[in-house]
CSV table of N, CA and C in Angstrom, one decimal:
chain,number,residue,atom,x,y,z
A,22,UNK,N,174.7,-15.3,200.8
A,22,UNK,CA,175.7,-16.0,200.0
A,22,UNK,C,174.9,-16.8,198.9
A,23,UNK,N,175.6,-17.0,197.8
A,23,UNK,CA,175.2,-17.8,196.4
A,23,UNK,C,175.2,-19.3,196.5
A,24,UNK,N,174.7,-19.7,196.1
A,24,UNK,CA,174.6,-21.1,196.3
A,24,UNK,C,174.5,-21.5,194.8
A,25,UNK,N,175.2,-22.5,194.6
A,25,UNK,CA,175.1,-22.6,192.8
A,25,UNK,C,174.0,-24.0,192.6
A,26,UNK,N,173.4,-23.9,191.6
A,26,UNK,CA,172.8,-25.4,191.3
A,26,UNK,C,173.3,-26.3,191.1
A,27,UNK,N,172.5,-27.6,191.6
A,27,UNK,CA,173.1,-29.0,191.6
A,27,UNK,C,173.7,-28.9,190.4
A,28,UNK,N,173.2,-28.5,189.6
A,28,UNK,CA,173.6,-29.2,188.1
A,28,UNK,C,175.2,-28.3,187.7
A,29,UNK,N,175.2,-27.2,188.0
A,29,UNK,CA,175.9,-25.6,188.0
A,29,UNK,C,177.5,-26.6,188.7
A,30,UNK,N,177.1,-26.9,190.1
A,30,UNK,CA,177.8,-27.9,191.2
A,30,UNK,C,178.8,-28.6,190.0
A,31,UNK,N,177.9,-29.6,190.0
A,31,UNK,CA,178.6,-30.9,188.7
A,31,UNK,C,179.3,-30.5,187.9
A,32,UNK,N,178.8,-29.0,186.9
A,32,UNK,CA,179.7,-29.1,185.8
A,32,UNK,C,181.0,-28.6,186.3
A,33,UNK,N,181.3,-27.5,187.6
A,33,UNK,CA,182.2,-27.0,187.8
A,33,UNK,C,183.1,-28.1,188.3
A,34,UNK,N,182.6,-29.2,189.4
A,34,UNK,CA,183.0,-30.4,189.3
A,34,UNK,C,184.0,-31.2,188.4
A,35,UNK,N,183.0,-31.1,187.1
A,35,UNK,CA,183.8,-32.5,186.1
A,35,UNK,C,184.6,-31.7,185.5
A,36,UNK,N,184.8,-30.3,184.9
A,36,UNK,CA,185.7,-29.4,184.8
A,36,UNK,C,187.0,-29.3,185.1
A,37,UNK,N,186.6,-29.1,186.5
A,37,UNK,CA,188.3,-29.6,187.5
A,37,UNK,C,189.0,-30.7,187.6
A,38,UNK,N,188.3,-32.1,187.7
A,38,UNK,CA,188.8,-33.0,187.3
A,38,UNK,C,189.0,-33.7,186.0
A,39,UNK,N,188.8,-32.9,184.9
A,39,UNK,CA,189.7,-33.5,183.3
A,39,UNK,C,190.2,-32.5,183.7
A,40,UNK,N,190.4,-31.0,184.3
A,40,UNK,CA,191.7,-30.0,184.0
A,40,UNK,C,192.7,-30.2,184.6
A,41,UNK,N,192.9,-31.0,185.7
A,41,UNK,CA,193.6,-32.1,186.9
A,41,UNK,C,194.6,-33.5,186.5
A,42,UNK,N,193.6,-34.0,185.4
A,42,UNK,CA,193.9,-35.1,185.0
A,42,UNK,C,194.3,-35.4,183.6
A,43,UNK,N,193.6,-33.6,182.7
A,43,UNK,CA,194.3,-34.2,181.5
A,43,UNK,C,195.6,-33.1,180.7
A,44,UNK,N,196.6,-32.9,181.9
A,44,UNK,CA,197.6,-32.7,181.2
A,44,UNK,C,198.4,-33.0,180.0
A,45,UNK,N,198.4,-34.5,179.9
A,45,UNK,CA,198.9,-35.0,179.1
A,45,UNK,C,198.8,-36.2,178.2
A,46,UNK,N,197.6,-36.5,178.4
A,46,UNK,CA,196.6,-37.9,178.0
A,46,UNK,C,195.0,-37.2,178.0
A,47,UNK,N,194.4,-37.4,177.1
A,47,UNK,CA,192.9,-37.7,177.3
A,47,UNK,C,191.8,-38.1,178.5
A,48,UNK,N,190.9,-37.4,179.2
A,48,UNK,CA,190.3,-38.2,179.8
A,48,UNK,C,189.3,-39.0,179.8
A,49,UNK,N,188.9,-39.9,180.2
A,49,UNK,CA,187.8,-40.8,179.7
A,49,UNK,C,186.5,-40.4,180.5
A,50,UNK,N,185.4,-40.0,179.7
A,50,UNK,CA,184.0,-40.2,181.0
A,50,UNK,C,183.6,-40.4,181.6
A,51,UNK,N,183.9,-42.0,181.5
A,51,UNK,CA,183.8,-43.2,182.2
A,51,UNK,C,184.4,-42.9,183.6
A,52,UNK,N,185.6,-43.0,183.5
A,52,UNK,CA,186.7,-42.6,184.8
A,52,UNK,C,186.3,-41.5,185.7
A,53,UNK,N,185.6,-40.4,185.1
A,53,UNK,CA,185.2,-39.3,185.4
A,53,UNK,C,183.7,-39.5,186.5
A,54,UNK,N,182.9,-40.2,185.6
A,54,UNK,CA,181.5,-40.8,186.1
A,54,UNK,C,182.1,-41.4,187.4
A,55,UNK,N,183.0,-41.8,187.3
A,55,UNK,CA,183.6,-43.1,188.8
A,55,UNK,C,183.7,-42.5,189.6
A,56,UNK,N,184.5,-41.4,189.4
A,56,UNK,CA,185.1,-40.8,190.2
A,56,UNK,C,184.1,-39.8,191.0
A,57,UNK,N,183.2,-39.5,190.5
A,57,UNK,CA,182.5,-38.5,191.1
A,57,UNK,C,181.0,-39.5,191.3
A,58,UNK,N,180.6,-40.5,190.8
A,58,UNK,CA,179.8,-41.6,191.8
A,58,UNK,C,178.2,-41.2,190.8
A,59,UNK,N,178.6,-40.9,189.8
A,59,UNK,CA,177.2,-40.4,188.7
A,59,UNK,C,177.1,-41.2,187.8
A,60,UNK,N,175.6,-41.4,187.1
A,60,UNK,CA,175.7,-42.2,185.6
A,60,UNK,C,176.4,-41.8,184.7
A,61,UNK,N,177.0,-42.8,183.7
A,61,UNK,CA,177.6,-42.2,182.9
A,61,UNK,C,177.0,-41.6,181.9
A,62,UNK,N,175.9,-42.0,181.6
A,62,UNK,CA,175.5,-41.1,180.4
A,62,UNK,C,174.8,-39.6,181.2
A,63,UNK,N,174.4,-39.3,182.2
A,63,UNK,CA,174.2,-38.1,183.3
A,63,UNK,C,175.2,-37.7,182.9
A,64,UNK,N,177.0,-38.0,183.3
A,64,UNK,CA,177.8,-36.7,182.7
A,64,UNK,C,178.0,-36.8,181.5
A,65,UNK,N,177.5,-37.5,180.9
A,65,UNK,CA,178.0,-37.7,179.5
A,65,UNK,C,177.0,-36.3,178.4
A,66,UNK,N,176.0,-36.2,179.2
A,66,UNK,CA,175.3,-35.0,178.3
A,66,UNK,C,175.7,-33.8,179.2
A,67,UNK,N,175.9,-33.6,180.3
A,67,UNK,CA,176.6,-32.6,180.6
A,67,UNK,C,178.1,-32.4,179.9
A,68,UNK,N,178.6,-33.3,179.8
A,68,UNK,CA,180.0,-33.1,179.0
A,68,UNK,C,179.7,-32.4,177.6
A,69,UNK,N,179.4,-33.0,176.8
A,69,UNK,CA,178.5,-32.6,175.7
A,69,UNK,C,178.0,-31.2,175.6
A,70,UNK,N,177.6,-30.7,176.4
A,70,UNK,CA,177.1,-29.2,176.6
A,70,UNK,C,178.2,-28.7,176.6
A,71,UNK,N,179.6,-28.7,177.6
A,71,UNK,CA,180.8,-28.3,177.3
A,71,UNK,C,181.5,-28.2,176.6
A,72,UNK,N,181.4,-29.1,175.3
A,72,UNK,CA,182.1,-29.2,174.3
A,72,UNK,C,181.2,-28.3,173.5
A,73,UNK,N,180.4,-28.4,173.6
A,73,UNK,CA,179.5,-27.4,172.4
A,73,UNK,C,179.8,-26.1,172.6
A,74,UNK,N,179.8,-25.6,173.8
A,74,UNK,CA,180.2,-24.7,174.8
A,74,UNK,C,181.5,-24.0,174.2
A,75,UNK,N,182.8,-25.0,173.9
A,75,UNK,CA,184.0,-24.9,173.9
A,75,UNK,C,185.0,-24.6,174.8
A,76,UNK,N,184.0,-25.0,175.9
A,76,UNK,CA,185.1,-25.4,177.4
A,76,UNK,C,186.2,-26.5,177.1
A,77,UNK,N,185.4,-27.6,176.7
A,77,UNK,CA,186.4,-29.0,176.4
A,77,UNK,C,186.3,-29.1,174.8
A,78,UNK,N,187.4,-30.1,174.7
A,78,UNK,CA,187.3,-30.5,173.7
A,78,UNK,C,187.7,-31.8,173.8
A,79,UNK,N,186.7,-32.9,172.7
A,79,UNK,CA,186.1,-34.1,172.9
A,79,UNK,C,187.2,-34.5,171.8
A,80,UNK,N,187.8,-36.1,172.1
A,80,UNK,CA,187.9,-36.8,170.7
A,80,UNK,C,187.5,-38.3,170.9
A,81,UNK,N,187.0,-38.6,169.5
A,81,UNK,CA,186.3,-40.0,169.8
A,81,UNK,C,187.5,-40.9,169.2
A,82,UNK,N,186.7,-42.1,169.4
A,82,UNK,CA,187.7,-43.8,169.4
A,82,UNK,C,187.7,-43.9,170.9
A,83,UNK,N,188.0,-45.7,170.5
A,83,UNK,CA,188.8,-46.0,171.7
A,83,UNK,C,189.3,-45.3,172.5
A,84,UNK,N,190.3,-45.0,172.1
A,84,UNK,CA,191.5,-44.2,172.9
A,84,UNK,C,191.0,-42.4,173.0
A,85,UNK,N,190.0,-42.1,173.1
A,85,UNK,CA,189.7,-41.0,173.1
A,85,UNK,C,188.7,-40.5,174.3
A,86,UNK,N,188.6,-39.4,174.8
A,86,UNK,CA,188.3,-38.7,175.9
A,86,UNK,C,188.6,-37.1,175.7
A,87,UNK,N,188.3,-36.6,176.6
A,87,UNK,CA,188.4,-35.5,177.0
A,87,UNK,C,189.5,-34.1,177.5
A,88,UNK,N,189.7,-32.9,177.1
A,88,UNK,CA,190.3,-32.7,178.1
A,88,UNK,C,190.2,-30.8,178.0
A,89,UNK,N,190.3,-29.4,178.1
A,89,UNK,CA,190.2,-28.4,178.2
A,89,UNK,C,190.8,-27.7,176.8
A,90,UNK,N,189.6,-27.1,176.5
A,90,UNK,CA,190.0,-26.5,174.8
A,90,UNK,C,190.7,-25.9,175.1
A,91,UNK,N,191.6,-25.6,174.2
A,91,UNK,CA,193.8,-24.5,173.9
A,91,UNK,C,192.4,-22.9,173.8
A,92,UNK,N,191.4,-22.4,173.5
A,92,UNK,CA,191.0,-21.4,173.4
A,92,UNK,C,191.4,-20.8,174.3
């Protein structure tokens, strides 16, 4: 059997939880880092690779977070 990498683990991880959470609102990093018990800036450059990716799509401000590109 496959066993995926720690890191492979996480992204599929933070993935599911903004596709869980951001139905309808933005998710926040932060919230996300909580929730799964990591640094924030640790997911915060994995996030970043996603977005570059075009898995997620990012918007900044305040009020801005994350949530699964319409692609």
């Amino acid at each position: 059997m496959l066993r995926p990498s720690k890191k492979l683990a996480l992204v599929i991880e933070a993935v599911v939880d903004i596709a869980l959470r951001s139905s309808d609102r933005l998710v926040q990093s932060q919230h996300v880092s909580e929730r799964m018990g990591l640094p924030k800036r640790y997911l915060e450059d994995v996030i970043q690779q996603l977005v570059r990716a075009g898995i997620l799509k990012g918007v900044r401000g305040p009020h801005g977070g994350y949530r699964l590109a319409d692609d």
